[in-house]
Short mmCIF file of C-alpha atoms and ligand atoms in Angstrom, two decimals:
data_model
loop_
_atom_site.label_atom_id
_atom_site.label_comp_id
_atom_site.label_asym_id
_atom_site.label_seq_id
_atom_site.Cartn_x
_atom_site.Cartn_y
_atom_site.Cartn_z
CA MET A 1 99.64 139.89 -164.38
CA ASN A 2 102.02 140.01 -167.36
CA PRO A 3 103.31 136.76 -167.68
CA LEU A 4 106.95 138.13 -168.18
CA GLU A 5 106.80 139.47 -164.77
CA ASP A 6 105.70 136.31 -163.27
CA VAL A 7 108.72 134.99 -161.17
CA ARG A 8 107.76 131.31 -161.80
CA LEU A 9 108.68 131.67 -165.40
CA ARG A 10 112.47 132.00 -164.39
CA GLY A 11 113.91 128.58 -165.24
CA GLY A 12 110.67 127.70 -166.83
CA ILE A 13 109.45 127.36 -170.31
CA ALA A 14 107.83 129.98 -172.39
CA VAL A 15 105.40 128.71 -175.16
CA LEU A 16 105.22 131.38 -177.94
CA ASP A 17 101.46 131.40 -179.23
CA PHE A 18 101.15 131.27 -182.98
CA GLY A 19 97.45 130.42 -182.67
CA GLY A 20 97.26 126.82 -182.89
CA GLN A 21 94.37 125.15 -181.01
CA TYR A 22 96.69 123.00 -178.87
CA ALA A 23 99.07 125.80 -177.84
CA HIS A 24 97.68 126.03 -174.21
CA LEU A 25 98.06 122.35 -174.35
CA ILE A 26 101.74 122.44 -174.47
CA CYS A 27 101.90 124.63 -171.55
CA ARG A 28 99.58 122.10 -169.54
CA ARG A 29 101.69 119.15 -170.36
CA ILE A 30 105.06 120.83 -169.41
CA ARG A 31 103.41 121.87 -166.10
CA ALA A 32 102.27 118.35 -165.66
CA LEU A 33 106.36 117.52 -165.71
CA GLY A 34 106.74 119.97 -162.79
CA VAL A 35 108.10 122.78 -164.75
CA TYR A 36 106.18 126.06 -164.93
CA SER A 37 105.13 127.16 -168.47
CA ALA A 38 103.21 130.14 -169.73
CA LEU A 39 101.77 131.14 -173.05
CA LEU A 40 103.15 134.19 -174.23
CA PRO A 41 102.48 136.23 -177.59
CA PHE A 42 104.15 134.88 -180.56
CA ASP A 43 106.33 138.26 -180.87
CA THR A 44 107.56 138.38 -177.63
CA ARG A 45 111.27 139.64 -177.92
CA LEU A 46 114.35 137.48 -176.98
CA SER A 47 115.40 140.21 -174.77
CA GLU A 48 112.38 140.06 -172.75
CA LEU A 49 112.29 136.27 -172.66
CA GLU A 50 116.00 136.38 -171.49
CA ARG A 51 115.06 139.19 -168.82
CA ALA A 52 112.34 136.87 -167.58
CA GLY A 53 114.91 134.31 -167.23
CA VAL A 54 113.36 131.36 -169.39
CA ALA A 55 115.06 128.24 -169.44
CA GLY A 56 113.68 127.41 -172.99
CA VAL A 57 111.21 128.33 -175.81
CA VAL A 58 108.44 126.28 -177.53
CA LEU A 59 107.17 127.72 -180.79
CA SER A 60 103.61 126.43 -181.07
CA GLY A 61 101.54 125.31 -184.19
CA GLY A 62 99.35 127.63 -185.92
CA PRO A 63 96.83 127.96 -188.65
CA GLU A 64 98.78 130.08 -191.10
CA SER A 65 101.45 129.00 -193.48
CA VAL A 66 105.07 130.12 -192.87
CA TYR A 67 105.21 131.42 -196.64
CA SER A 68 102.15 133.50 -196.42
CA PRO A 69 102.39 137.34 -196.27
CA ALA A 70 100.16 137.26 -193.06
CA ALA A 71 102.20 134.58 -191.24
CA PRO A 72 103.19 135.49 -187.74
CA LYS A 73 106.62 135.32 -187.22
CA PRO A 74 108.89 135.32 -184.14
CA ASP A 75 111.51 138.09 -183.15
CA PRO A 76 114.33 136.74 -185.39
CA ALA A 77 116.74 136.85 -182.65
CA VAL A 78 114.82 133.86 -180.71
CA LEU A 79 116.04 131.79 -183.60
CA LYS A 80 119.65 133.09 -183.35
CA GLY A 81 120.11 133.44 -179.51
CA GLY A 82 121.32 131.07 -177.05
CA VAL A 83 117.92 130.07 -175.60
CA PRO A 84 116.92 126.31 -176.77
CA VAL A 85 114.05 126.24 -178.93
CA LEU A 86 111.54 123.43 -179.81
CA GLY A 87 109.19 124.17 -182.76
CA ILE A 88 105.89 122.24 -183.00
CA CYS A 89 104.07 121.76 -186.44
CA TYR A 90 103.90 125.47 -187.60
CA GLY A 91 106.72 126.42 -185.23
CA TYR A 92 108.87 123.50 -186.61
CA GLN A 93 108.26 124.86 -189.93
CA LEU A 94 109.33 128.37 -188.79
CA LEU A 95 112.55 126.67 -187.54
CA VAL A 96 113.10 124.84 -190.95
CA GLU A 97 112.80 128.16 -192.65
CA ALA A 98 114.86 130.28 -190.47
CA HIS A 99 117.59 127.62 -191.09
CA GLY A 100 117.17 128.07 -194.81
CA GLY A 101 115.18 125.13 -195.66
CA ASP A 102 111.84 124.88 -197.77
CA VAL A 103 108.27 124.63 -196.58
CA ILE A 104 105.54 124.35 -199.15
CA ARG A 105 101.94 123.12 -199.27
CA ALA A 106 101.97 119.37 -199.45
CA ASP A 107 100.21 117.35 -202.11
CA ARG A 108 99.05 115.07 -199.20
CA ARG A 109 97.57 116.49 -196.08
CA GLU A 110 98.59 114.50 -192.87
CA TYR A 111 95.78 114.69 -190.29
CA GLY A 112 95.24 112.27 -187.22
CA ARG A 113 97.28 109.26 -186.44
CA SER A 114 100.67 108.65 -188.07
CA GLU A 115 103.55 106.31 -187.69
CA VAL A 116 106.83 107.96 -187.02
CA ASP A 117 110.13 106.20 -187.25
CA ILE A 118 112.86 107.48 -185.06
CA LEU A 119 116.10 107.50 -186.81
CA SER A 120 118.22 108.83 -184.01
CA ALA A 121 117.55 107.63 -180.54
CA GLY A 122 118.67 109.98 -177.70
CA GLY A 123 118.23 113.86 -177.33
CA ILE A 124 114.59 114.51 -177.45
CA PHE A 125 113.76 110.94 -177.86
CA ASP A 126 115.90 109.69 -175.24
CA GLY A 127 114.23 106.77 -173.12
CA LEU A 128 111.30 106.33 -175.60
CA GLY A 129 112.12 102.47 -175.87
CA LYS A 130 110.64 102.28 -179.43
CA GLU A 131 112.09 103.06 -182.80
CA ARG A 132 108.33 103.42 -184.04
CA ILE A 133 105.79 105.65 -182.24
CA ALA A 134 102.20 106.73 -183.00
CA CYS A 135 102.11 110.22 -183.51
CA TRP A 136 99.27 112.95 -183.94
CA MET A 137 99.86 115.06 -187.06
CA SER A 138 97.74 117.95 -188.43
CA HIS A 139 99.36 119.84 -191.16
CA THR A 140 98.77 120.84 -194.88
CA ASP A 141 102.32 122.21 -195.53
CA SER A 142 105.60 120.03 -195.33
CA ALA A 143 109.06 120.90 -195.09
CA THR A 144 110.56 119.42 -198.36
CA ARG A 145 114.19 120.33 -197.85
CA VAL A 146 116.36 120.83 -194.75
CA PRO A 147 119.79 122.18 -194.80
CA PRO A 148 122.87 120.34 -194.05
CA THR A 149 122.72 122.41 -190.39
CA LEU A 150 119.61 120.40 -189.35
CA GLN A 151 120.07 116.78 -188.75
CA VAL A 152 116.89 114.42 -189.40
CA LEU A 153 115.66 112.73 -186.23
CA ALA A 154 112.72 111.05 -187.55
CA ARG A 155 110.47 110.49 -190.39
CA SER A 156 107.05 109.34 -191.51
CA ASP A 157 105.22 108.28 -194.67
CA ASN A 158 104.11 111.81 -195.51
CA SER A 159 106.84 113.88 -193.34
CA PRO A 160 110.62 112.76 -194.64
CA TYR A 161 111.73 115.12 -192.16
CA ALA A 162 109.39 114.60 -189.13
CA ALA A 163 111.97 115.78 -186.39
CA VAL A 164 114.90 117.75 -186.84
CA ARG A 165 117.94 118.91 -184.59
CA SER A 166 120.32 121.68 -185.19
CA ASP A 167 124.22 121.30 -185.25
CA ASP A 168 124.71 122.85 -182.18
CA GLY A 169 121.97 120.91 -180.23
CA ARG A 170 120.05 124.05 -179.16
CA HIS A 171 117.13 124.00 -181.93
CA PHE A 172 114.78 121.00 -182.07
CA GLY A 173 111.68 120.70 -184.40
CA VAL A 174 108.97 118.12 -184.74
CA GLN A 175 106.30 117.92 -187.24
CA PHE A 176 103.86 115.99 -185.08
CA HIS A 177 102.23 117.14 -181.77
CA PRO A 178 103.87 115.76 -178.69
CA GLU A 179 101.61 117.65 -176.45
CA VAL A 180 98.31 115.77 -177.68
CA SER A 181 97.60 112.51 -175.61
CA HIS A 182 97.27 110.43 -178.81
CA THR A 183 101.26 111.18 -179.37
CA GLU A 184 102.70 108.14 -177.88
CA GLY A 185 105.62 109.15 -175.43
CA GLY A 186 104.78 112.74 -176.18
CA ASP A 187 105.47 113.69 -172.68
CA VAL A 188 108.83 111.93 -172.86
CA VAL A 189 109.77 114.25 -175.80
CA LEU A 190 108.58 117.31 -173.88
CA SER A 191 110.48 116.17 -170.72
CA ASN A 192 113.68 115.54 -172.65
CA PHE A 193 113.42 119.21 -174.03
CA ALA A 194 112.45 121.04 -170.94
CA ILE A 195 114.54 119.18 -168.43
CA GLY A 196 117.23 117.39 -170.47
CA VAL A 197 117.93 120.10 -173.05
CA CYS A 198 116.93 123.26 -171.29
CA GLY A 199 117.80 122.24 -167.78
CA ALA A 200 114.52 123.78 -166.77
CA LYS A 201 113.71 123.67 -162.87
CA LYS A 202 111.02 121.52 -161.64
CA GLY A 203 108.79 122.80 -158.74
CA TRP A 204 105.35 123.65 -160.16
CA SER A 205 102.55 121.75 -158.83
CA ILE A 206 98.90 122.41 -158.27
CA GLU A 207 99.32 122.74 -154.45
CA GLY A 208 101.80 125.48 -155.17
CA PHE A 209 99.64 127.37 -157.49
CA LEU A 210 96.77 127.02 -155.05
CA LYS A 211 99.01 128.48 -152.40
CA ASP A 212 100.18 131.53 -154.65
CA SER A 213 96.60 131.86 -155.82
CA LEU A 214 95.35 132.26 -152.28
CA GLU A 215 98.08 134.68 -151.35
CA GLU A 216 97.05 136.87 -154.70
CA LEU A 217 93.48 136.59 -154.12
CA SER A 218 93.68 137.84 -150.38
CA ARG A 219 95.06 140.96 -151.55
CA LEU A 220 91.75 141.79 -153.38
CA ASP A 221 90.51 144.78 -151.09
CA GLY A 222 86.83 145.03 -151.58
CA ARG A 223 83.65 142.72 -151.88
CA VAL A 224 83.65 139.94 -154.56
CA LEU A 225 80.50 138.97 -156.29
CA CYS A 226 80.94 135.45 -157.65
CA ALA A 227 78.44 133.95 -160.11
CA VAL A 228 77.69 130.07 -159.39
CA SER A 229 76.00 127.60 -161.32
CA GLY A 230 76.57 124.40 -159.58
CA GLY A 231 79.28 123.30 -162.06
CA VAL A 232 83.02 122.36 -160.91
CA ASP A 233 84.41 125.67 -162.23
CA SER A 234 82.41 128.08 -160.64
CA SER A 235 82.09 125.89 -157.36
CA VAL A 236 85.95 125.76 -157.11
CA THR A 237 85.96 129.55 -157.74
CA ALA A 238 83.75 130.10 -154.99
CA ALA A 239 85.60 127.82 -152.61
CA ILE A 240 88.99 129.43 -153.41
CA LEU A 241 87.73 132.77 -152.99
CA GLN A 242 85.88 132.01 -149.95
CA LYS A 243 89.28 130.68 -148.42
CA ALA A 244 90.74 133.91 -149.51
CA VAL A 245 88.36 136.76 -148.77
CA GLY A 246 86.08 134.83 -146.32
CA ARG A 247 82.76 136.91 -145.57
CA ARG A 248 83.82 139.40 -148.57
CA LEU A 249 82.45 136.87 -150.87
CA GLU A 250 78.92 136.77 -151.76
CA CYS A 251 77.72 134.34 -154.42
CA VAL A 252 74.71 134.71 -156.70
CA PHE A 253 73.04 131.83 -158.69
CA VAL A 254 71.09 132.83 -161.58
CA ASP A 255 67.99 130.58 -162.59
CA THR A 256 68.15 131.26 -166.47
CA GLY A 257 65.43 128.74 -167.32
CA LEU A 258 68.25 127.04 -169.30
CA LEU A 259 69.65 124.90 -166.50
CA ARG A 260 69.80 121.22 -166.02
CA ALA A 261 67.06 119.42 -163.90
CA GLY A 262 67.52 120.06 -160.20
CA GLU A 263 70.31 122.31 -160.62
CA ALA A 264 69.21 125.12 -157.93
CA ASP A 265 68.64 122.35 -155.44
CA GLU A 266 72.23 120.90 -155.61
CA VAL A 267 73.61 124.40 -155.33
CA ARG A 268 71.58 124.82 -152.22
CA LYS A 269 72.79 121.55 -150.86
CA PHE A 270 76.54 121.74 -151.34
CA LEU A 271 77.44 125.56 -151.43
CA SER A 272 75.12 127.11 -148.97
CA GLY A 273 74.41 123.95 -146.96
CA GLY A 274 78.05 121.98 -146.93
CA MET A 275 80.33 124.68 -147.60
CA GLY A 276 78.64 127.65 -145.91
CA VAL A 277 78.92 130.24 -148.90
CA LYS A 278 76.54 132.83 -148.75
CA VAL A 279 74.43 132.40 -152.03
CA SER A 280 71.46 134.63 -153.22
CA PHE A 281 69.16 132.89 -155.58
CA VAL A 282 67.63 134.96 -158.45
CA ASP A 283 64.93 133.78 -160.66
CA ALA A 284 65.51 135.27 -164.18
CA SER A 285 64.13 132.58 -166.15
CA ALA A 286 61.42 134.83 -167.80
CA ARG A 287 63.75 137.56 -168.65
CA PHE A 288 66.15 135.27 -170.36
CA LEU A 289 63.41 133.18 -172.39
CA SER A 290 61.94 136.46 -173.39
CA ALA A 291 65.42 137.95 -174.50
CA LEU A 292 65.72 134.69 -176.62
CA LYS A 293 62.40 134.80 -178.14
CA GLY A 294 62.51 134.61 -182.03
CA GLU A 295 66.41 134.08 -182.10
CA ALA A 296 67.65 131.19 -183.89
CA ASP A 297 71.38 132.00 -184.60
CA PRO A 298 73.84 130.22 -182.13
CA GLU A 299 76.20 133.01 -181.78
CA GLN A 300 73.42 135.49 -181.22
CA LYS A 301 71.87 133.10 -178.52
CA ARG A 302 75.27 132.86 -176.85
CA LYS A 303 75.58 136.63 -176.83
CA ILE A 304 72.01 137.23 -175.83
CA VAL A 305 72.47 135.04 -172.67
CA GLY A 306 75.94 136.69 -171.95
CA LYS A 307 74.39 140.05 -172.03
CA ALA A 308 71.39 138.90 -170.03
CA PHE A 309 73.70 137.47 -167.40
CA ALA A 310 75.82 140.60 -167.22
CA ASP A 311 72.72 142.66 -166.78
CA VAL A 312 71.38 140.49 -163.89
CA PHE A 313 74.67 140.76 -162.08
CA GLU A 314 74.83 144.44 -162.43
CA GLU A 315 71.35 145.02 -161.26
CA PHE A 316 72.22 142.36 -158.31
CA ALA A 317 75.39 144.37 -157.55
CA LYS A 318 73.45 147.76 -157.65
CA LYS A 319 70.87 146.34 -154.88
CA GLU A 320 73.15 144.29 -153.01
CA GLY A 321 76.55 145.92 -153.40
CA PRO A 322 78.63 148.00 -153.86
CA PHE A 323 80.91 144.92 -155.24
CA ARG A 324 84.44 145.90 -156.18
CA TYR A 325 84.88 142.55 -158.22
CA LEU A 326 83.13 139.97 -160.31
CA ALA A 327 84.53 136.58 -160.04
CA GLN A 328 84.01 133.99 -162.89
CA GLY A 329 85.01 130.43 -163.32
CA THR A 330 86.79 130.75 -166.89
CA LEU A 331 89.22 128.08 -167.98
CA TYR A 332 92.01 128.10 -170.50
CA PRO A 333 90.06 126.66 -173.28
CA ASP A 334 87.21 129.04 -172.93
CA VAL A 335 89.95 131.67 -173.31
CA ILE A 336 91.33 130.08 -176.27
CA GLU A 337 88.28 129.32 -178.17
CA SER A 338 86.88 132.74 -177.73
CA GLY A 339 89.81 134.12 -179.60
CA ARG A 340 90.86 135.97 -176.41
CA SER A 341 94.30 134.70 -176.31
CA SER A 342 97.22 136.80 -177.48
CA ALA A 343 97.51 134.97 -180.77
CA PRO A 344 95.67 134.99 -184.12
CA ALA A 345 93.48 131.74 -183.18
CA SER A 346 90.14 131.66 -185.17
CA VAL A 347 87.03 132.07 -182.97
CA ILE A 348 85.25 128.96 -182.68
CA LYS A 349 82.47 129.87 -180.39
CA THR A 350 82.00 132.95 -178.06
CA HIS A 351 81.86 131.38 -174.61
CA HIS A 352 79.58 133.30 -172.83
CA ASN A 353 81.55 133.92 -169.73
CA VAL A 354 84.28 135.68 -171.78
CA GLY A 355 82.43 136.82 -174.73
CA GLY A 356 79.30 138.49 -173.31
CA LEU A 357 80.71 140.94 -170.79
CA PRO A 358 79.93 144.51 -171.68
CA ALA A 359 83.02 146.96 -171.97
CA GLY A 360 81.59 149.38 -169.28
CA LEU A 361 81.10 146.71 -166.46
CA SER A 362 81.45 148.46 -163.13
CA MET A 363 83.23 145.59 -161.58
CA GLU A 364 86.79 144.23 -162.06
CA VAL A 365 86.67 140.64 -163.43
CA VAL A 366 88.54 138.30 -161.19
CA GLU A 367 89.34 134.93 -162.99
CA PRO A 368 91.31 132.49 -160.54
CA LEU A 369 91.09 129.50 -162.90
CA LYS A 370 91.77 131.06 -166.16
CA GLU A 371 95.32 129.55 -166.53
CA LEU A 372 93.92 125.99 -165.69
CA TYR A 373 92.60 123.03 -167.52
CA LYS A 374 89.34 120.97 -166.13
CA ASP A 375 91.78 118.36 -164.62
CA GLU A 376 93.81 120.73 -162.75
CA VAL A 377 90.56 122.57 -161.69
CA ARG A 378 89.24 119.14 -160.33
CA ALA A 379 92.64 118.59 -158.48
CA MET A 380 92.45 122.02 -156.90
CA GLY A 381 88.82 121.53 -155.86
CA SER A 382 89.81 118.16 -154.26
CA LEU A 383 92.70 120.12 -152.38
CA LEU A 384 89.92 122.65 -151.13
CA GLY A 385 87.73 119.79 -149.91
CA LEU A 386 84.82 119.72 -152.46
CA PRO A 387 82.95 116.74 -152.72
CA ARG A 388 83.29 114.12 -155.52
CA SER A 389 79.90 114.39 -156.71
CA VAL A 390 80.73 118.26 -157.45
CA LEU A 391 84.23 117.73 -158.92
CA TRP A 392 83.06 114.94 -161.21
CA ARG A 393 79.79 116.65 -162.32
CA HIS A 394 79.73 116.84 -166.26
CA PRO A 395 80.78 120.11 -167.58
CA PHE A 396 77.66 122.33 -168.77
CA PRO A 397 78.01 125.43 -170.99
CA GLY A 398 77.55 128.69 -169.70
CA PRO A 399 74.69 129.54 -172.15
CA GLY A 400 72.91 126.36 -170.89
CA LEU A 401 70.16 124.58 -172.85
CA ALA A 402 70.11 127.62 -175.12
CA VAL A 403 72.91 125.85 -177.17
CA ARG A 404 71.24 122.47 -176.80
CA VAL A 405 68.06 123.49 -178.26
CA LEU A 406 68.71 124.16 -181.82
CA GLY A 407 66.75 127.11 -183.49
CA GLU A 408 64.52 128.96 -181.53
CA VAL A 409 64.29 128.37 -177.59
CA THR A 410 60.89 127.30 -176.98
CA PRO A 411 59.24 126.04 -173.68
CA SER A 412 58.56 122.51 -175.26
CA LYS A 413 61.92 122.08 -176.76
CA LEU A 414 63.46 123.19 -173.49
CA THR A 415 61.51 120.68 -171.59
CA ALA A 416 62.27 118.02 -173.93
CA CYS A 417 65.94 118.66 -173.71
CA ARG A 418 66.08 119.13 -169.89
CA GLU A 419 64.10 115.86 -169.26
CA GLY A 420 65.92 113.92 -171.92
CA SER A 421 69.17 114.95 -170.37
CA ARG A 422 67.96 113.83 -166.88
CA ILE A 423 67.32 110.42 -168.11
CA VAL A 424 70.48 110.06 -170.06
CA GLU A 425 72.35 111.02 -166.70
CA GLU A 426 70.16 108.80 -164.63
CA VAL A 427 70.74 105.74 -166.90
CA LEU A 428 74.61 106.31 -166.83
CA ARG A 429 74.67 106.53 -163.12
CA GLU A 430 72.65 103.34 -162.67
CA GLU A 431 75.05 101.49 -165.17
CA GLY A 432 78.05 103.00 -163.25
CA LEU A 433 79.16 104.81 -166.41
CA TYR A 434 78.66 108.52 -165.32
CA GLU A 435 82.26 109.34 -164.16
CA LYS A 436 83.60 107.18 -167.24
CA VAL A 437 82.27 109.56 -169.73
CA TRP A 438 83.28 113.21 -170.33
CA GLN A 439 79.78 114.58 -171.01
CA ALA A 440 76.28 113.18 -171.75
CA PHE A 441 73.24 115.22 -172.65
CA ALA A 442 70.22 115.13 -175.03
CA TYR A 443 69.59 117.85 -177.56
CA VAL A 444 66.64 118.58 -179.87
CA GLY A 445 65.86 120.98 -182.94
CA ASP A 446 62.65 121.71 -185.02
CA ASP A 447 62.83 118.37 -186.99
CA THR A 448 59.81 116.40 -186.15
CA VAL A 449 58.97 112.76 -187.40
CA THR A 450 56.19 110.65 -187.77
CA GLY A 451 55.46 108.03 -185.07
CA VAL A 452 52.53 105.84 -184.00
CA LEU A 453 50.87 105.68 -180.68
CA GLY A 454 48.59 102.70 -180.18
CA ASP A 455 46.58 102.79 -183.30
CA SER A 456 46.99 106.27 -184.48
CA ARG A 457 49.76 108.43 -185.99
CA ARG A 458 51.30 111.27 -184.20
CA THR A 459 54.02 113.82 -185.11
CA GLY A 460 56.65 114.68 -182.62
CA MET A 461 60.05 115.58 -181.82
CA GLN A 462 63.29 113.97 -182.75
CA LEU A 463 65.79 113.97 -179.87
CA THR A 464 69.61 113.25 -180.10
CA ILE A 465 71.49 111.73 -177.24
CA LYS A 466 75.16 112.59 -177.07
CA VAL A 467 77.70 110.95 -174.77
CA VAL A 468 81.48 111.75 -175.40
CA GLU A 469 84.80 110.80 -174.02
CA SER A 470 87.49 113.45 -173.64
CA VAL A 471 90.32 114.38 -171.66
CA ASP A 472 90.35 118.20 -172.02
CA ALA A 473 87.44 119.06 -174.31
CA MET A 474 89.91 120.27 -177.10
CA THR A 475 89.18 116.81 -178.91
CA ALA A 476 86.44 114.16 -178.24
CA ASP A 477 85.05 110.69 -179.43
CA TRP A 478 81.52 109.53 -179.12
CA ALA A 479 81.38 106.87 -176.45
CA ARG A 480 80.60 103.25 -177.62
CA LEU A 481 77.89 102.53 -174.97
CA PRO A 482 76.58 99.13 -175.05
CA ALA A 483 73.52 98.75 -176.91
CA ASP A 484 71.13 97.95 -174.28
CA VAL A 485 72.31 101.14 -172.35
CA ILE A 486 71.23 103.08 -175.32
CA GLN A 487 67.91 101.03 -175.72
CA LYS A 488 67.15 101.80 -172.17
CA MET A 489 67.75 105.59 -172.49
CA SER A 490 65.85 105.65 -175.70
CA GLY A 491 62.85 103.76 -174.27
CA ARG A 492 62.62 106.02 -171.23
CA VAL A 493 62.77 109.10 -173.34
CA THR A 494 60.07 108.11 -175.64
CA ASN A 495 58.07 106.87 -172.73
CA GLU A 496 58.53 109.67 -170.27
CA VAL A 497 59.35 112.85 -172.46
CA GLU A 498 56.17 114.60 -173.74
CA GLY A 499 56.27 115.25 -177.38
CA VAL A 500 59.27 113.07 -178.30
CA VAL A 501 58.88 110.19 -180.83
CA SER A 502 62.27 109.29 -181.97
CA VAL A 503 65.62 109.07 -180.39
CA ALA A 504 69.02 109.33 -182.22
CA TYR A 505 72.49 108.55 -180.95
CA SER A 506 75.25 110.99 -182.02
CA VAL A 507 78.25 109.24 -183.52
CA SER A 508 80.37 112.29 -184.40
CA SER A 509 83.73 113.11 -182.63
CA LYS A 510 85.34 116.43 -182.34
CA PRO A 511 86.69 117.54 -184.52
CA PRO A 512 84.93 117.91 -187.05
CA ALA A 513 81.96 118.47 -184.70
CA THR A 514 82.13 120.29 -181.48
CA ILE A 515 80.86 118.77 -178.10
CA GLU A 516 77.89 121.12 -177.67
CA PRO A 517 75.66 121.17 -181.12
CA GLN A 518 75.95 124.75 -181.44
P1 XMP B 1 82.74 122.78 -177.41
O1 XMP B 1 81.27 122.69 -177.91
O2 XMP B 1 83.23 124.03 -178.04
O3 XMP B 1 82.64 122.59 -175.98
O4 XMP B 1 83.53 121.53 -178.05
C1 XMP B 1 83.97 122.32 -175.15
C2 XMP B 1 83.53 122.38 -173.82
O5 XMP B 1 83.23 123.44 -173.47
C3 XMP B 1 81.89 123.62 -172.86
N1 XMP B 1 81.29 124.75 -173.45
C4 XMP B 1 81.11 126.07 -172.81
N2 XMP B 1 81.41 126.08 -171.50
N3 XMP B 1 80.79 128.39 -171.80
C5 XMP B 1 81.21 127.44 -171.02
O6 XMP B 1 81.44 127.72 -169.76
C6 XMP B 1 80.31 128.29 -173.08
O7 XMP B 1 79.76 129.01 -173.70
C7 XMP B 1 80.53 126.90 -173.54
N4 XMP B 1 80.25 126.27 -174.75
C8 XMP B 1 80.86 124.91 -174.72
C9 XMP B 1 81.31 122.29 -173.48
O8 XMP B 1 80.20 121.76 -172.81
C10 XMP B 1 82.32 121.57 -173.54
O9 XMP B 1 82.69 120.95 -172.32
#
């Protein structure tokens, strides 16, 4: 649906997407306040926003510089009209520029945590209860002069104008990111803007979203094929569709040969057993592995897996069909990081479930979760009665172990990766830490190291254990596990996994690394 025709947007907040990695997160945080918010193209016209009845507009961050010829700009009327506007980072700089201020490339970049002093309490800083807050900054350009029509509300060492307000109290700008969980009181700032300044109406909830989605999905007038992997996203997708279309839903589980240990059994247990969903099992492992043979490039591997998936679905659909729809558990971050959103975001990785589908697919794609973040999906799954063990299962990438085996995918590297990950998960469960971390797994590459077994030397694989903490997978930090837990994992891996002689523990955060090694 065109978000501008979405009645929920009446009285809600439109976020104009200038391509920042956190643009969707702004919507997510505003919705967590109970106010509906949707992400719209950066050049959406004021007349359309007014017609949709939005209460306010947020201009997101973005990778461009406002002074660059290629810079995406909003409809100038947005910054002249009566609708309240909050600019964040790049959006803030657009606002300063539109008011006649200067934005230039700064001598010192400001990335990560910064202390911000609040110079004027009240307004968007109402109820913070602090004069200094820790904020998340991420900018290379800075406002160096703001015109007298903008009042300065806050400052940091590197940003003398860290927050501004226009004379008429309709425009606000913040250089920092209130939507990021590392910003203290960020939700207070967003709430003050959305509810306080804009008077946006409260009423959005995951319960309401589920009800609306069920209504919408029940209008699907044909058979639906849903690919399930055992992960939380596809399980919630299958559950909501079963509720909406009942027996017209059919699921297919494809064994790609790139799965975690025991995955097919778990799907059997809870989807076909527990929930009574009709699931067919297809063993396509030989096909996937042969398609991947000789390929070492990560993007190519993703594309190969995506294509093989699409081919298997097509064949299955031909044999068992006709199916009118193909359902996928695509989430918001998958859409953003694949560069499929409406803005000029850079492609970070092609996520297979959005990047690999061929243009001429014979089924219409249905993505009931594409507006949601992982925590919202878990909340919805819980409303649908999915068991905790499924809801709190660690995320697993669509291309599976193909992106955890660096270089060419070979059977011995796959086994090491799969068995290593099984041990890492088992140890975390034994230690009561599994649900405390976001993701935990092992990966291997082509590096070999020299080891010693008994009295003889032997060369073997180097395996890396990665355990990360995260709230939404947009940023992540390595988990500070107790040394004896890491020792337990390492000892078991070298004793139990054939061919591995050395274990490393990853101590990189995202950014600069991503969660998956490829
Ligand atoms: P990255 O590696 O981009 O991962 O930091 C962020 C989150 O997304 C998962 N991920 C994927 N999920 N298809 C998916 O469905 C994919 O191609 C894919 N790649 C990464 C990853 O496991 C992490 O939770």
